[in-house]
Amino acid sequence: MTETDTPIARLTHWLRQRPNSIEFWELVVTDDRVVWCFVGESYRSMLLRADMGERDRAIVDDSKLDELEALAEENFEIPLEALESIRLVAGTRFRRAKLELEWRDDADSRYDGQMTLVSTSDADAQRDIVASLAEDPRLEHVDIELDTRRWPFF
């Protein structure tokens, strides 16, 4: 992190589906990096899963940028110059929005340079946030795509 590290955007209320759990994530985009903040996990059955991330989302909100990575051992960051693509697929009445990110992978990455997240039921549409990233000159090297599902009602 540099002393001039300033926030550009926050992508909030996202989850990653795992075989036996759901992980809740927040992403903070700065002018220098993308910080992935793990904010909780649910192990309940599919019918009973609740968003366990609200308390830790508040902690992310209240934390300074230089403290974010240390909030949880799962947290990690990637340099902004390593980011290759961001793709947001808009949600519909029956399907939640999807956010896909890819970056140049370092040898120590546990996610192989990519992650797909799905919006939680509490998520607001973040299309405007992703669109603003597409217009930001600091991300001109990143392929940013806003996509709509083929059948927007389903």
PDB file of C-alpha atoms in Angstrom, residues 25-89:
ATOM      1  CA  TRP A  25     -16.978 -11.112   0.508  1.00  0.00           C
ATOM      2  CA  GLU A  26     -16.572  -7.365   0.147  1.00  0.00           C
ATOM      3  CA  LEU A  27     -14.201  -5.842  -2.419  1.00  0.00           C
ATOM      4  CA  VAL A  28     -12.518  -2.489  -1.965  1.00  0.00           C
ATOM      5  CA  VAL A  29     -10.951  -1.010  -5.089  1.00  0.00           C
ATOM      6  CA  THR A  30      -8.345   1.678  -4.526  1.00  0.00           C
ATOM      7  CA  ASP A  31      -6.098   3.546  -6.921  1.00  0.00           C
ATOM      8  CA  ASP A  32      -3.350   1.026  -6.093  1.00  0.00           C
ATOM      9  CA  ARG A  33      -4.994  -2.368  -5.404  1.00  0.00           C
ATOM     10  CA  VAL A  34      -8.100  -4.495  -4.953  1.00  0.00           C
ATOM     11  CA  VAL A  35      -8.595  -5.735  -1.400  1.00  0.00           C
ATOM     12  CA  TRP A  36     -10.724  -8.855  -0.938  1.00  0.00           C
ATOM     13  CA  CYS A  37     -12.337  -8.803   2.507  1.00  0.00           C
ATOM     14  CA  PHE A  38     -13.773 -12.046   3.864  1.00  0.00           C
ATOM     15  CA  VAL A  39     -16.745 -11.134   6.060  1.00  0.00           C
ATOM     16  CA  GLY A  40     -18.215 -14.464   7.093  1.00  0.00           C
ATOM     17  CA  GLU A  41     -19.259 -17.965   6.187  1.00  0.00           C
ATOM     18  CA  SER A  42     -22.422 -19.999   6.527  1.00  0.00           C
ATOM     19  CA  TYR A  43     -22.436 -23.786   6.894  1.00  0.00           C
ATOM     20  CA  ARG A  44     -26.187 -24.223   7.254  1.00  0.00           C
ATOM     21  CA  SER A  45     -28.314 -26.200   4.841  1.00  0.00           C
ATOM     22  CA  MET A  46     -29.342 -24.509   1.607  1.00  0.00           C
ATOM     23  CA  LEU A  47     -32.791 -23.668   2.955  1.00  0.00           C
ATOM     24  CA  LEU A  48     -31.552 -22.119   6.183  1.00  0.00           C
ATOM     25  CA  ARG A  49     -28.509 -20.163   4.996  1.00  0.00           C
ATOM     26  CA  ALA A  50     -28.361 -16.660   6.317  1.00  0.00           C
ATOM     27  CA  ASP A  51     -26.032 -13.832   5.430  1.00  0.00           C
ATOM     28  CA  MET A  52     -23.445 -14.033   8.193  1.00  0.00           C
ATOM     29  CA  GLY A  53     -21.444 -11.047   6.973  1.00  0.00           C
ATOM     30  CA  GLU A  54     -23.278  -8.023   8.370  1.00  0.00           C
ATOM     31  CA  ARG A  55     -21.151  -7.610  11.506  1.00  0.00           C
ATOM     32  CA  ASP A  56     -17.881  -7.886   9.607  1.00  0.00           C
ATOM     33  CA  ARG A  57     -19.145  -5.611   6.811  1.00  0.00           C
ATOM     34  CA  ALA A  58     -19.533  -2.935   9.471  1.00  0.00           C
ATOM     35  CA  ILE A  59     -15.955  -3.588  10.599  1.00  0.00           C
ATOM     36  CA  VAL A  60     -14.735  -3.190   6.998  1.00  0.00           C
ATOM     37  CA  ASP A  61     -16.706   0.088   6.796  1.00  0.00           C
ATOM     38  CA  ASP A  62     -15.063   1.415   9.949  1.00  0.00           C
ATOM     39  CA  SER A  63     -11.507   0.280   9.130  1.00  0.00           C
ATOM     40  CA  LYS A  64      -8.742   2.254   7.486  1.00  0.00           C
ATOM     41  CA  LEU A  65      -7.524   1.057   4.099  1.00  0.00           C
ATOM     42  CA  ASP A  66      -4.177  -0.079   5.482  1.00  0.00           C
ATOM     43  CA  GLU A  67      -5.962  -2.283   8.070  1.00  0.00           C
ATOM     44  CA  LEU A  68      -8.241  -4.194   5.685  1.00  0.00           C
ATOM     45  CA  GLU A  69      -5.965  -7.066   4.764  1.00  0.00           C
ATOM     46  CA  ALA A  70      -5.209  -7.816   8.419  1.00  0.00           C
ATOM     47  CA  LEU A  71      -8.888  -8.088   9.437  1.00  0.00           C
ATOM     48  CA  ALA A  72      -9.106 -11.789   8.501  1.00  0.00           C
ATOM     49  CA  GLU A  73      -6.586 -14.426   7.473  1.00  0.00           C
ATOM     50  CA  GLU A  74      -8.639 -15.072   4.309  1.00  0.00           C
ATOM     51  CA  ASN A  75      -8.272 -11.456   3.165  1.00  0.00           C
ATOM     52  CA  PHE A  76      -5.892 -10.757   0.320  1.00  0.00           C
ATOM     53  CA  GLU A  77      -5.043  -8.042  -2.126  1.00  0.00           C
ATOM     54  CA  ILE A  78      -3.971  -7.862  -5.724  1.00  0.00           C
ATOM     55  CA  PRO A  79      -2.176  -4.900  -7.281  1.00  0.00           C
ATOM     56  CA  LEU A  80      -4.376  -2.863  -9.584  1.00  0.00           C
ATOM     57  CA  GLU A  81      -1.920  -3.405 -12.443  1.00  0.00           C
ATOM     58  CA  ALA A  82      -2.438  -7.200 -12.115  1.00  0.00           C
ATOM     59  CA  LEU A  83      -6.208  -6.894 -12.569  1.00  0.00           C
ATOM     60  CA  GLU A  84      -7.189  -8.087 -16.054  1.00  0.00           C
ATOM     61  CA  SER A  85     -10.988  -8.159 -16.179  1.00  0.00           C
ATOM     62  CA  ILE A  86     -14.189  -7.401 -14.316  1.00  0.00           C
ATOM     63  CA  ARG A  87     -17.486  -8.739 -15.635  1.00  0.00           C
ATOM     64  CA  LEU A  88     -20.823  -7.964 -14.034  1.00  0.00           C
ATOM     65  CA  VAL A  89     -23.818  -9.978 -15.215  1.00  0.00           C
TER      66      VAL A  89
END
